[in-house]
Amino acid sequence: GRLNKLKQDTERVYFDREIIKKAAEKADGTVKAVEYPVSFSGNIYHKQESVVWDHCRTIDKKEHVIRLLMIIPWMVMGGADQFNLDLASGLDRTKYEVSIITTIPGSNDWQHRFAEITDEIFHLPEFLEPTHYLEFVTYYIQTRQIDILFVSNSSVGYYMLPVLRKTFVNLRIIDYVHMEEWYWKCGGHARTSGMMGSLLNKTYVCNSATRKVMIDCFQRKQEEVQTLYIGVDEEKFCSEKIASGFLYGTLEIAKERPIVLFPCRIHPQKRPFMVLDIAARIQPVHAEAVFVVVGDGPQLEELKSEIRNRKLEQSVMCMGRCDDMAACYKDAFVTLICSVKEGLALTAYESCSMGVPVISSAVGGQGDLIDDHVGKLIEMRQKEDSSLDNREFEEEEILEYVQAICELLESKERYQNCSINCRKRVLESFSIKKMIENMQNELDQLMCMDILKENQKKAQELQHFGQMAEEIYTLATALEVRENVYNIL
């Protein structure tokens, strides 16, 4: 993260280049320099060897300590990343030692948060080419005596599994799936999890709808897939502990204006341009309402431009990225979620925890949390075969959002009941404390299960096919590289 920030400092970059230039004059040219993560110097079809690190020293661990390795894409702001952080920080540190490997280049803005939990953090793109990731991971699992491997949202991590299952028969392998994404690789990470299901000891999903997809569409056995809700920090997101006025003061909004909060990454999946259609229809009925967009992303500047083009500056305001979401919810009257796809949105959890009703598209597992008692679910009418960045929205769908917002604006009694129910529902079933308790129980049971025979059988079956497991990883990595996932070609 710090390296990425330095690269964005133009003066520092110029200064560094001058130093490098002077040093280069003295170099003899026999050593080839490689800059990570933007350089790729090796053979994309590098042959993976069956690495056995016989002569490497293992790192001793205390008796009864369980070592958990997380393979995740990066450490940036987002719902999935917040879950990773909550899980790593919430586990009993006297019993669990957590280490983390990331597989996709990124700013890793949350590196410092994870560093408070563990010193064992390795960003593979910062010192290796993708073709060598697998060799490092096998080395790490063996030398650190890893007990449980946890994979989530990392494609390259999933494609390591055949080799890791073949190599480490005592290793428990689990994954966490946030949602299926039919518009990306015919199911996204849910599809990959389904394809690798026979190598996994257990799969966890964040909502009941995704569990159903894993079973019905990807043929996973019911007993192998379990819903484990992400949860929210009910102490941090507690209205009584947060001062009001942050959004009103920052954006200079009159305090009598109710705020419709739209918190998300400004990306086609979230349908930010639908918010403009909703706001335009709310304006003639409730001109006092103001929509506040909180978040950044690839479509933020285009959204701002469209707001100006449609002369909605007084009705829709963009806050940009904000690290204090609790303060945003404190000023919000209602939270709006228009996504074409979600698992179970972290913003829905946070909003409910703050006692702020949620109006959401009825996608993924949103119905596990959102209903008429805490807000409203709106049928998502965008066709699956349409472009993800479709900006022509069904009029009926837009009007249902408008009606749901108006109902809360016009009925004080309904609003108060929804607000009370929001907080109550989180405390009963969706707190972060409950999530950690459930996950730790799962991990404890996993370590107690006699899975050695099952793992040995799978390992023997994979060994029967020679180097096929290694070749699967090679081909998958080559595809990722050619798709510019790593921005190195």
Tab-separated table of C-alpha atoms in Angstrom:
chain	number	residue	atom	x	y	z
A	1	GLY	CA	0.000	0.000	0.000
A	2	ARG	CA	2.787	2.431	0.914
A	3	LEU	CA	4.695	1.570	-2.289
A	4	ASN	CA	1.588	2.265	-4.359
A	5	LYS	CA	1.151	5.686	-2.744
A	6	LEU	CA	4.791	6.555	-3.432
A	7	LYS	CA	4.287	5.706	-7.100
A	8	GLN	CA	1.422	8.219	-7.254
A	9	ASP	CA	3.702	11.039	-6.013
A	10	THR	CA	4.978	12.507	-9.317
A	11	GLU	CA	7.792	14.487	-7.694
A	12	ARG	CA	8.996	11.449	-5.777
A	13	VAL	CA	8.809	9.291	-8.931
A	14	TYR	CA	10.975	11.809	-10.830
A	15	PHE	CA	13.463	11.977	-7.942
A	16	ASP	CA	13.674	8.173	-7.770
A	17	ARG	CA	14.176	7.859	-11.508
A	18	GLU	CA	17.111	10.275	-11.404
A	19	ILE	CA	18.752	8.160	-8.706
A	20	ILE	CA	18.135	5.017	-10.729
A	21	LYS	CA	19.492	6.702	-13.851
A	22	LYS	CA	22.754	7.616	-12.110
A	23	ALA	CA	23.076	4.136	-10.620
A	24	ALA	CA	22.398	2.570	-14.023
A	25	GLU	CA	25.440	4.337	-15.485
A	26	LYS	CA	27.623	2.194	-13.226
A	27	ALA	CA	25.802	-1.084	-13.921
A	28	ASP	CA	27.459	-3.608	-16.240
A	29	GLY	CA	24.169	-4.784	-17.732
A	30	THR	CA	24.591	-8.473	-16.954
A	31	VAL	CA	21.772	-8.511	-14.386
A	32	LYS	CA	18.248	-8.041	-15.690
A	33	ALA	CA	15.994	-5.869	-13.524
A	34	VAL	CA	12.419	-6.939	-12.865
A	35	GLU	CA	9.848	-4.502	-11.520
A	36	TYR	CA	6.845	-5.925	-9.698
A	37	PRO	CA	3.928	-6.138	-10.261
A	38	VAL	CA	4.171	-4.642	-13.753
A	39	SER	CA	6.893	-6.806	-15.266
A	40	PHE	CA	6.662	-10.318	-16.634
A	41	SER	CA	9.983	-11.811	-17.582
A	42	GLY	CA	9.397	-15.533	-17.564
A	43	ASN	CA	7.656	-18.180	-19.595
A	44	ILE	CA	3.907	-17.913	-19.165
A	45	TYR	CA	3.684	-21.699	-19.603
A	46	HIS	CA	6.344	-22.435	-17.000
A	47	LYS	CA	6.142	-26.130	-16.073
A	48	GLN	CA	5.069	-26.555	-12.469
A	49	GLU	CA	7.237	-29.036	-10.648
A	50	SER	CA	5.994	-31.303	-7.864
A	51	VAL	CA	7.814	-29.377	-5.168
A	52	VAL	CA	8.711	-31.188	-1.958
A	53	TRP	CA	10.629	-28.946	0.433
A	54	ASP	CA	12.456	-31.734	2.280
A	55	HIS	CA	15.364	-29.651	3.499
A	56	CYS	CA	13.461	-26.538	4.590
A	57	ARG	CA	13.223	-25.709	8.259
A	58	THR	CA	9.678	-25.736	9.615
A	59	ILE	CA	8.489	-22.981	11.928
A	60	ASP	CA	7.638	-24.461	15.313
A	61	LYS	CA	4.205	-23.810	16.754
A	62	LYS	CA	2.739	-24.099	20.208
A	63	GLU	CA	0.755	-27.156	21.182
A	64	HIS	CA	-2.993	-26.879	20.516
A	65	VAL	CA	-2.471	-23.868	18.223
A	66	ILE	CA	-4.247	-24.020	14.846
A	67	ARG	CA	-2.635	-22.268	11.903
A	68	LEU	CA	-5.039	-20.788	9.357
A	69	LEU	CA	-3.810	-19.511	5.983
A	70	MET	CA	-6.124	-17.151	4.087
A	71	ILE	CA	-5.690	-16.791	0.314
A	72	ILE	CA	-7.569	-13.670	-0.770
A	73	PRO	CA	-7.310	-11.315	-3.778
A	74	TRP	CA	-6.162	-8.126	-2.017
A	75	MET	CA	-6.699	-5.824	0.978
A	76	VAL	CA	-8.928	-2.992	-0.198
A	77	MET	CA	-12.164	-1.377	0.936
A	78	GLY	CA	-15.171	-3.616	0.279
A	79	GLY	CA	-17.731	-5.938	1.852
A	80	ALA	CA	-15.805	-9.151	1.143
A	81	ASP	CA	-12.609	-7.557	2.421
A	82	GLN	CA	-14.360	-6.382	5.579
A	83	PHE	CA	-15.461	-9.956	6.203
A	84	ASN	CA	-11.882	-11.187	5.785
A	85	LEU	CA	-10.709	-8.548	8.248
A	86	ASP	CA	-13.470	-9.301	10.762
A	87	LEU	CA	-12.769	-13.025	10.583
A	88	ALA	CA	-9.007	-12.680	10.976
A	89	SER	CA	-9.322	-10.234	13.874
A	90	GLY	CA	-12.180	-12.013	15.626
A	91	LEU	CA	-10.691	-15.491	16.015
A	92	ASP	CA	-9.270	-16.385	19.428
A	93	ARG	CA	-5.587	-15.458	19.100
A	94	THR	CA	-4.559	-17.859	21.851
A	95	LYS	CA	-5.895	-20.697	19.718
A	96	TYR	CA	-5.545	-19.523	16.113
A	97	GLU	CA	-2.567	-18.080	14.250
A	98	VAL	CA	-3.613	-16.376	11.026
A	99	SER	CA	-1.445	-15.730	7.983
A	100	ILE	CA	-2.522	-14.119	4.708
A	101	ILE	CA	-1.481	-14.376	1.066
A	102	THR	CA	-2.901	-12.044	-1.614
A	103	THR	CA	-2.878	-12.870	-5.315
A	104	ILE	CA	-3.990	-9.797	-7.322
A	105	PRO	CA	-2.092	-6.484	-7.644
A	106	GLY	CA	-3.779	-3.646	-5.808
A	107	SER	CA	-3.197	-0.638	-3.609
A	108	ASN	CA	-3.873	-2.796	-0.512
A	109	ASP	CA	-5.125	0.272	1.349
A	110	TRP	CA	-6.211	-1.904	4.268
A	111	GLN	CA	-2.782	-3.481	4.725
A	112	HIS	CA	-2.302	-1.616	8.021
A	113	ARG	CA	-5.538	-3.060	9.397
A	114	PHE	CA	-4.525	-6.622	8.656
A	115	ALA	CA	-0.996	-5.929	9.948
A	116	GLU	CA	-2.492	-5.299	13.397
A	117	ILE	CA	-3.595	-8.938	13.400
A	118	THR	CA	-0.618	-10.762	11.884
A	119	ASP	CA	2.948	-10.201	10.717
A	120	GLU	CA	2.586	-13.051	8.238
A	121	ILE	CA	1.309	-11.167	5.162
A	122	PHE	CA	2.611	-11.840	1.658
A	123	HIS	CA	1.452	-9.920	-1.422
A	124	LEU	CA	2.597	-12.338	-4.131
A	125	PRO	CA	2.359	-9.823	-7.027
A	126	GLU	CA	4.919	-7.643	-5.256
A	127	PHE	CA	7.734	-10.202	-5.466
A	128	LEU	CA	6.720	-13.073	-7.781
A	129	GLU	CA	5.359	-13.748	-11.237
A	130	PRO	CA	2.015	-15.619	-11.232
A	131	THR	CA	3.618	-18.763	-12.672
A	132	HIS	CA	5.607	-19.140	-9.427
A	133	TYR	CA	2.815	-18.422	-6.922
A	134	LEU	CA	2.018	-22.096	-6.450
A	135	GLU	CA	5.604	-22.998	-5.590
A	136	PHE	CA	5.677	-20.331	-2.900
A	137	VAL	CA	2.338	-21.432	-1.434
A	138	THR	CA	3.428	-25.090	-1.196
A	139	TYR	CA	6.650	-23.947	0.486
A	140	TYR	CA	4.686	-21.779	2.903
A	141	ILE	CA	2.128	-24.444	3.849
A	142	GLN	CA	4.879	-26.959	4.560
A	143	THR	CA	7.269	-24.723	6.492
A	144	ARG	CA	4.515	-23.032	8.551
A	145	GLN	CA	2.727	-26.326	9.199
A	146	ILE	CA	-0.620	-24.883	8.091
A	147	ASP	CA	-3.667	-26.746	9.402
A	148	ILE	CA	-6.508	-24.990	7.535
A	149	LEU	CA	-6.470	-23.298	4.144
A	150	PHE	CA	-9.182	-20.678	3.596
A	151	VAL	CA	-9.773	-19.455	0.013
A	152	SER	CA	-12.132	-16.643	-0.963
A	153	ASN	CA	-12.562	-14.609	-4.178
A	154	SER	CA	-9.137	-15.626	-5.523
A	155	SER	CA	-9.335	-17.418	-8.874
A	156	VAL	CA	-5.665	-18.349	-8.834
A	157	GLY	CA	-6.105	-19.586	-5.260
A	158	TYR	CA	-8.856	-21.940	-6.373
A	159	TYR	CA	-6.766	-23.335	-9.222
A	160	MET	CA	-3.983	-24.190	-6.783
A	161	LEU	CA	-6.291	-26.598	-4.970
A	162	PRO	CA	-5.720	-29.748	-7.087
A	163	VAL	CA	-1.981	-29.574	-6.400
A	164	LEU	CA	-2.443	-28.654	-2.729
A	165	ARG	CA	-4.942	-31.478	-2.193
A	166	LYS	CA	-2.522	-33.912	-3.821
A	167	THR	CA	0.428	-32.689	-1.768
A	168	PHE	CA	-0.988	-32.099	1.733
A	169	VAL	CA	-3.348	-34.863	2.864
A	170	ASN	CA	-3.646	-33.464	6.406
A	171	LEU	CA	-4.616	-29.992	5.203
A	172	ARG	CA	-8.219	-28.930	5.739
A	173	ILE	CA	-9.367	-26.843	2.766
A	174	ILE	CA	-12.402	-24.564	2.994
A	175	ASP	CA	-13.712	-21.595	1.031
A	176	TYR	CA	-16.176	-18.744	1.392
A	177	VAL	CA	-18.458	-17.669	-1.477
A	178	HIS	CA	-20.136	-14.272	-1.321
A	179	MET	CA	-22.371	-14.576	-4.378
A	180	GLU	CA	-22.804	-16.093	-7.815
A	181	GLU	CA	-22.222	-13.753	-10.775
A	182	TRP	CA	-23.778	-15.114	-13.964
A	183	TYR	CA	-22.502	-12.152	-16.007
A	184	TRP	CA	-18.873	-13.066	-15.166
A	185	LYS	CA	-17.479	-16.473	-16.127
A	186	CYS	CA	-20.963	-18.026	-15.919
A	187	GLY	CA	-21.155	-17.841	-12.154
A	188	GLY	CA	-17.971	-16.138	-10.961
A	189	HIS	CA	-16.207	-17.541	-7.918
A	190	ALA	CA	-19.301	-19.601	-7.074
A	191	ARG	CA	-18.764	-21.521	-10.310
A	192	THR	CA	-15.079	-22.115	-9.542
A	193	SER	CA	-15.962	-23.297	-6.052
A	194	GLY	CA	-18.485	-25.677	-7.583
A	195	MET	CA	-15.931	-27.084	-10.020
A	196	MET	CA	-13.398	-27.578	-7.204
A	197	GLY	CA	-16.001	-28.919	-4.786
A	198	SER	CA	-14.582	-32.433	-4.573
A	199	LEU	CA	-11.294	-31.012	-3.260
A	200	LEU	CA	-12.891	-28.884	-0.547
A	201	ASN	CA	-13.734	-30.104	2.932
A	202	LYS	CA	-16.423	-27.428	3.377
A	203	THR	CA	-17.856	-24.398	1.598
A	204	TYR	CA	-19.436	-21.459	3.423
A	205	VAL	CA	-21.744	-18.938	1.776
A	206	CYS	CA	-23.095	-15.641	3.040
A	207	ASN	CA	-26.765	-16.191	2.205
A	208	SER	CA	-29.333	-18.906	1.603
A	209	ALA	CA	-29.861	-18.030	-2.083
A	210	THR	CA	-26.199	-18.646	-2.910
A	211	ARG	CA	-26.311	-21.939	-1.009
A	212	LYS	CA	-29.226	-23.019	-3.187
A	213	VAL	CA	-27.276	-22.074	-6.322
A	214	MET	CA	-24.246	-24.067	-5.175
A	215	ILE	CA	-26.402	-27.150	-4.659
A	216	ASP	CA	-28.828	-26.845	-7.581
A	217	CYS	CA	-26.555	-25.406	-10.283
A	218	PHE	CA	-23.098	-26.639	-9.315
A	219	GLN	CA	-24.065	-30.052	-7.886
A	220	ARG	CA	-22.513	-29.545	-4.466
A	221	LYS	CA	-23.767	-31.880	-1.725
A	222	GLN	CA	-26.082	-30.262	0.807
A	223	GLU	CA	-23.952	-31.257	3.777
A	224	GLU	CA	-20.866	-29.657	2.181
A	225	VAL	CA	-22.334	-26.145	1.863
A	226	GLN	CA	-23.376	-24.072	4.844
A	227	THR	CA	-24.769	-20.554	5.198
A	228	LEU	CA	-22.689	-18.436	7.540
A	229	TYR	CA	-23.815	-14.813	7.621
A	230	ILE	CA	-21.156	-12.099	7.449
A	231	GLY	CA	-22.569	-10.046	10.297
A	232	VAL	CA	-21.839	-6.485	11.353
A	233	ASP	CA	-20.039	-4.853	14.267
A	234	GLU	CA	-23.089	-3.927	16.322
A	235	GLU	CA	-20.974	-1.891	18.744
A	236	LYS	CA	-19.362	0.246	16.054
A	237	PHE	CA	-22.594	0.669	14.090
A	238	CYS	CA	-24.732	1.813	17.000
A	239	SER	CA	-26.753	4.995	16.493
A	240	GLU	CA	-26.586	5.962	20.171
A	241	LYS	CA	-22.773	6.189	19.997
A	242	ILE	CA	-22.523	8.333	16.843
A	243	ALA	CA	-22.866	12.109	16.624
A	244	SER	CA	-25.169	13.446	13.917
A	245	GLY	CA	-24.452	16.138	11.357
A	246	PHE	CA	-21.492	14.711	9.403
A	247	LEU	CA	-23.167	14.552	5.971
A	248	TYR	CA	-25.225	17.673	6.573
A	249	GLY	CA	-22.137	19.663	7.478
A	250	THR	CA	-19.791	18.246	4.843
A	251	LEU	CA	-22.215	18.687	1.943
A	252	GLU	CA	-23.925	21.808	3.367
A	253	ILE	CA	-27.379	20.225	3.324
A	254	ALA	CA	-30.212	21.878	5.248
A	255	LYS	CA	-30.930	19.728	8.316
A	256	GLU	CA	-34.651	19.487	7.588
A	257	ARG	CA	-33.952	17.592	4.358
A	258	PRO	CA	-34.211	13.770	4.687
A	259	ILE	CA	-31.202	11.941	3.184
A	260	VAL	CA	-31.592	8.885	0.956
A	261	LEU	CA	-28.181	7.238	1.266
A	262	PHE	CA	-26.694	5.277	-1.656
A	263	PRO	CA	-23.472	3.708	-0.314
A	264	CYS	CA	-21.506	1.489	-2.687
A	265	ARG	CA	-18.697	1.162	-5.190
A	266	ILE	CA	-19.764	3.179	-8.227
A	267	HIS	CA	-19.785	0.270	-10.642
A	268	PRO	CA	-22.340	-1.121	-13.161
A	269	GLN	CA	-23.196	-3.972	-10.785
A	270	LYS	CA	-24.650	-1.392	-8.360
A	271	ARG	CA	-26.684	0.423	-11.072
A	272	PRO	CA	-25.802	3.957	-9.890
A	273	PHE	CA	-27.554	5.576	-12.849
A	274	MET	CA	-30.872	4.113	-11.717
A	275	VAL	CA	-30.588	6.376	-8.666
A	276	LEU	CA	-30.869	9.393	-10.967
A	277	ASP	CA	-34.117	8.079	-12.437
A	278	ILE	CA	-35.506	7.489	-8.942
A	279	ALA	CA	-34.408	10.937	-7.735
A	280	ALA	CA	-35.925	12.646	-10.779
A	281	ARG	CA	-39.322	11.108	-9.992
A	282	ILE	CA	-39.093	11.788	-6.248
A	283	GLN	CA	-38.269	15.482	-6.793
A	284	PRO	CA	-41.762	16.659	-7.865
A	285	VAL	CA	-43.397	14.847	-4.906
A	286	HIS	CA	-40.811	15.367	-2.169
A	287	ALA	CA	-38.436	18.114	-3.269
A	288	GLU	CA	-36.986	18.182	0.254
A	289	ALA	CA	-35.447	14.706	-0.138
A	290	VAL	CA	-31.783	14.579	-1.141
A	291	PHE	CA	-29.898	11.545	-2.445
A	292	VAL	CA	-26.303	11.225	-1.202
A	293	VAL	CA	-23.960	8.879	-3.092
A	294	VAL	CA	-21.102	7.633	-0.904
A	295	GLY	CA	-18.272	5.687	-2.518
A	296	ASP	CA	-15.866	5.794	-5.425
A	297	GLY	CA	-15.331	3.575	-8.418
A	298	PRO	CA	-14.904	3.497	-12.193
A	299	GLN	CA	-18.188	5.290	-12.959
A	300	LEU	CA	-18.050	8.066	-10.361
A	301	GLU	CA	-16.920	10.869	-12.695
A	302	GLU	CA	-19.422	9.832	-15.361
A	303	LEU	CA	-22.172	9.801	-12.737
A	304	LYS	CA	-21.258	13.325	-11.619
A	305	SER	CA	-21.381	14.495	-15.227
A	306	GLU	CA	-24.811	12.956	-15.739
A	307	ILE	CA	-26.081	14.631	-12.562
A	308	ARG	CA	-25.048	17.988	-14.046
A	309	ASN	CA	-26.534	17.164	-17.457
A	310	ARG	CA	-29.866	16.317	-15.861
A	311	LYS	CA	-29.711	19.372	-13.559
A	312	LEU	CA	-30.069	17.222	-10.442
A	313	GLU	CA	-27.323	18.932	-8.419
A	314	GLN	CA	-29.763	19.929	-5.681
A	315	SER	CA	-31.302	16.457	-5.472
A	316	VAL	CA	-28.273	14.171	-5.893
A	317	MET	CA	-24.888	14.830	-4.271
A	318	CYS	CA	-21.714	12.742	-4.438
A	319	MET	CA	-19.667	12.412	-1.277
A	320	GLY	CA	-16.933	10.246	-2.762
A	321	ARG	CA	-15.152	7.692	-0.651
A	322	CYS	CA	-15.694	7.902	3.102
A	323	ASP	CA	-13.980	5.863	5.826
A	324	ASP	CA	-16.565	6.766	8.476
A	325	MET	CA	-19.681	5.001	7.228
A	326	ALA	CA	-21.289	4.969	10.680
A	327	ALA	CA	-21.447	8.776	10.576
A	328	CYS	CA	-23.088	8.570	7.134
A	329	TYR	CA	-25.781	6.162	8.316
A	330	LYS	CA	-26.390	8.371	11.366
A	331	ASP	CA	-27.620	11.181	9.092
A	332	ALA	CA	-29.452	8.891	6.666
A	333	PHE	CA	-33.222	8.614	6.613
A	334	VAL	CA	-33.156	5.474	4.485
A	335	THR	CA	-30.517	3.399	2.666
A	336	LEU	CA	-31.004	2.547	-1.009
A	337	ILE	CA	-29.519	-0.529	-2.743
A	338	CYS	CA	-30.280	-0.961	-6.474
A	339	SER	CA	-27.741	-3.664	-7.347
A	340	VAL	CA	-28.265	-6.107	-10.187
A	341	LYS	CA	-26.395	-8.632	-8.047
A	342	GLU	CA	-25.483	-8.995	-4.377
A	343	GLY	CA	-24.732	-11.773	-1.941
A	344	LEU	CA	-26.036	-10.125	1.179
A	345	ALA	CA	-24.736	-6.565	1.110
A	346	LEU	CA	-22.611	-5.326	3.992
A	347	THR	CA	-24.287	-1.937	3.588
A	348	ALA	CA	-27.628	-3.573	4.406
A	349	TYR	CA	-26.183	-5.009	7.624
A	350	GLU	CA	-24.589	-1.706	8.623
A	351	SER	CA	-27.687	0.330	7.873
A	352	CYS	CA	-29.949	-1.997	9.859
A	353	SER	CA	-27.528	-1.998	12.765
A	354	MET	CA	-27.817	1.800	12.826
A	355	GLY	CA	-31.608	1.576	12.793
A	356	VAL	CA	-31.876	2.948	9.244
A	357	PRO	CA	-34.474	1.182	7.034
A	358	VAL	CA	-33.243	-0.378	3.782
A	359	ILE	CA	-34.929	-0.383	0.372
A	360	SER	CA	-33.153	-2.961	-1.769
A	361	SER	CA	-33.391	-4.871	-5.014
A	362	ALA	CA	-34.536	-8.438	-4.356
A	363	VAL	CA	-31.327	-10.118	-5.471
A	364	GLY	CA	-29.044	-12.740	-3.959
A	365	GLY	CA	-29.699	-13.249	-0.284
A	366	GLN	CA	-30.993	-9.746	0.473
A	367	GLY	CA	-34.275	-11.339	1.506
A	368	ASP	CA	-32.520	-13.090	4.411
A	369	LEU	CA	-32.298	-9.685	6.083
A	370	ILE	CA	-34.587	-7.242	4.269
A	371	ASP	CA	-38.393	-7.447	4.232
A	372	ASP	CA	-41.390	-5.183	4.878
A	373	HIS	CA	-40.558	-5.082	8.592
A	374	VAL	CA	-37.199	-3.359	8.055
A	375	GLY	CA	-37.799	-1.623	4.709
A	376	LYS	CA	-38.721	-3.020	1.307
A	377	LEU	CA	-37.545	-5.489	-1.320
A	378	ILE	CA	-38.049	-4.448	-4.956
A	379	GLU	CA	-38.161	-6.987	-7.772
A	380	MET	CA	-35.119	-6.661	-10.019
A	381	ARG	CA	-36.411	-6.582	-13.596
A	382	GLN	CA	-33.185	-6.203	-15.551
A	383	LYS	CA	-32.803	-9.219	-17.827
A	384	GLU	CA	-29.832	-11.510	-17.234
A	385	ASP	CA	-28.847	-11.449	-20.904
A	386	SER	CA	-28.736	-7.647	-21.041
A	387	SER	CA	-25.530	-5.655	-20.685
A	388	LEU	CA	-24.341	-5.285	-17.102
A	389	ASP	CA	-24.033	-1.549	-17.755
A	390	ASN	CA	-27.580	-1.289	-19.072
A	391	ARG	CA	-28.998	2.188	-18.323
A	392	GLU	CA	-32.506	1.698	-19.644
A	393	PHE	CA	-34.458	0.652	-16.571
A	394	GLU	CA	-37.995	-0.686	-16.343
A	395	GLU	CA	-40.396	2.137	-15.471
A	396	GLU	CA	-42.366	-0.157	-13.168
A	397	GLU	CA	-39.240	-0.985	-11.175
A	398	ILE	CA	-38.292	2.682	-10.794
A	399	LEU	CA	-41.794	3.573	-9.605
A	400	GLU	CA	-41.705	0.807	-6.988
A	401	TYR	CA	-38.548	2.337	-5.517
A	402	VAL	CA	-40.221	5.761	-5.558
A	403	GLN	CA	-43.324	4.405	-3.825
A	404	ALA	CA	-41.284	2.614	-1.146
A	405	ILE	CA	-39.318	5.783	-0.347
A	406	CYS	CA	-42.497	7.880	-0.278
A	407	GLU	CA	-44.201	5.456	2.117
A	408	LEU	CA	-41.426	5.945	4.649
A	409	LEU	CA	-41.362	9.707	4.132
A	410	GLU	CA	-45.115	9.985	4.578
A	411	SER	CA	-45.717	7.581	7.472
A	412	LYS	CA	-43.900	8.414	10.679
A	413	GLU	CA	-45.334	5.354	12.418
A	414	ARG	CA	-44.191	2.947	9.701
A	415	TYR	CA	-40.750	4.527	9.669
A	416	GLN	CA	-40.296	4.230	13.436
A	417	ASN	CA	-41.416	0.591	13.419
A	418	CYS	CA	-38.949	-0.246	10.627
A	419	SER	CA	-36.142	1.528	12.442
A	420	ILE	CA	-36.740	-0.410	15.670
A	421	ASN	CA	-37.027	-3.718	13.785
A	422	CYS	CA	-33.747	-3.076	11.927
A	423	ARG	CA	-31.624	-2.895	15.058
A	424	LYS	CA	-33.493	-5.731	16.722
A	425	ARG	CA	-32.959	-8.084	13.787
A	426	VAL	CA	-29.208	-7.442	13.691
A	427	LEU	CA	-28.793	-8.072	17.415
A	428	GLU	CA	-30.775	-11.306	17.219
A	429	SER	CA	-29.151	-12.931	14.191
A	430	PHE	CA	-26.604	-10.847	12.306
A	431	SER	CA	-24.030	-9.464	14.723
A	432	ILE	CA	-20.324	-9.896	14.103
A	433	LYS	CA	-20.055	-11.550	17.500
A	434	LYS	CA	-22.469	-14.241	16.285
A	435	MET	CA	-20.526	-14.667	13.028
A	436	ILE	CA	-17.204	-15.204	14.812
A	437	GLU	CA	-18.786	-17.624	17.268
A	438	ASN	CA	-20.302	-19.655	14.416
A	439	MET	CA	-17.120	-19.705	12.332
A	440	GLN	CA	-14.916	-20.664	15.253
A	441	ASN	CA	-17.247	-23.528	16.089
A	442	GLU	CA	-17.018	-24.657	12.457
A	443	LEU	CA	-13.220	-24.522	12.469
A	444	ASP	CA	-13.051	-26.417	15.760
A	445	GLN	CA	-15.302	-29.155	14.379
A	446	LEU	CA	-13.258	-29.293	11.183
A	447	MET	CA	-10.084	-29.947	13.169
A	448	CYS	CA	-11.824	-32.685	15.165
A	449	MET	CA	-13.172	-34.481	12.112
A	450	ASP	CA	-11.325	-37.550	10.891
A	451	ILE	CA	-10.881	-36.470	7.280
A	452	LEU	CA	-7.487	-38.085	6.674
A	453	LYS	CA	-8.875	-41.139	4.814
A	454	GLU	CA	-11.081	-38.948	2.641
A	455	ASN	CA	-8.191	-36.595	1.805
A	456	GLN	CA	-5.824	-39.488	1.124
A	457	LYS	CA	-8.289	-41.002	-1.330
A	458	LYS	CA	-8.610	-37.704	-3.202
A	459	ALA	CA	-4.813	-37.254	-3.214
A	460	GLN	CA	-4.290	-40.754	-4.635
A	461	GLU	CA	-6.855	-40.123	-7.360
A	462	LEU	CA	-5.059	-36.928	-8.353
A	463	GLN	CA	-1.647	-38.648	-8.306
A	464	HIS	CA	-3.051	-41.247	-10.690
A	465	PHE	CA	-3.308	-38.495	-13.325
A	466	GLY	CA	0.339	-37.492	-13.084
A	467	GLN	CA	0.985	-33.783	-13.715
A	468	MET	CA	-2.604	-32.904	-14.632
A	469	ALA	CA	-3.141	-30.928	-11.402
A	470	GLU	CA	-0.042	-28.832	-12.084
A	471	GLU	CA	-1.091	-28.284	-15.703
A	472	ILE	CA	-4.546	-27.074	-14.620
A	473	TYR	CA	-2.855	-24.391	-12.548
A	474	THR	CA	-0.503	-23.442	-15.390
A	475	LEU	CA	-3.313	-23.081	-17.921
A	476	ALA	CA	-5.554	-21.150	-15.521
A	477	THR	CA	-2.726	-18.755	-14.668
A	478	ALA	CA	-1.882	-18.253	-18.345
A	479	LEU	CA	-5.516	-17.387	-19.022
A	480	GLU	CA	-5.580	-14.882	-16.154
A	481	VAL	CA	-2.404	-13.263	-17.471
A	482	ARG	CA	-3.734	-13.057	-21.024
A	483	GLU	CA	-6.937	-11.455	-19.693
A	484	ASN	CA	-4.676	-8.801	-18.153
A	485	VAL	CA	-5.842	-9.599	-14.650
A	486	TYR	CA	-2.283	-8.970	-13.522
A	487	ASN	CA	-1.584	-6.053	-15.931
A	488	ILE	CA	1.769	-7.571	-16.798
A	489	LEU	CA	1.678	-8.107	-20.556
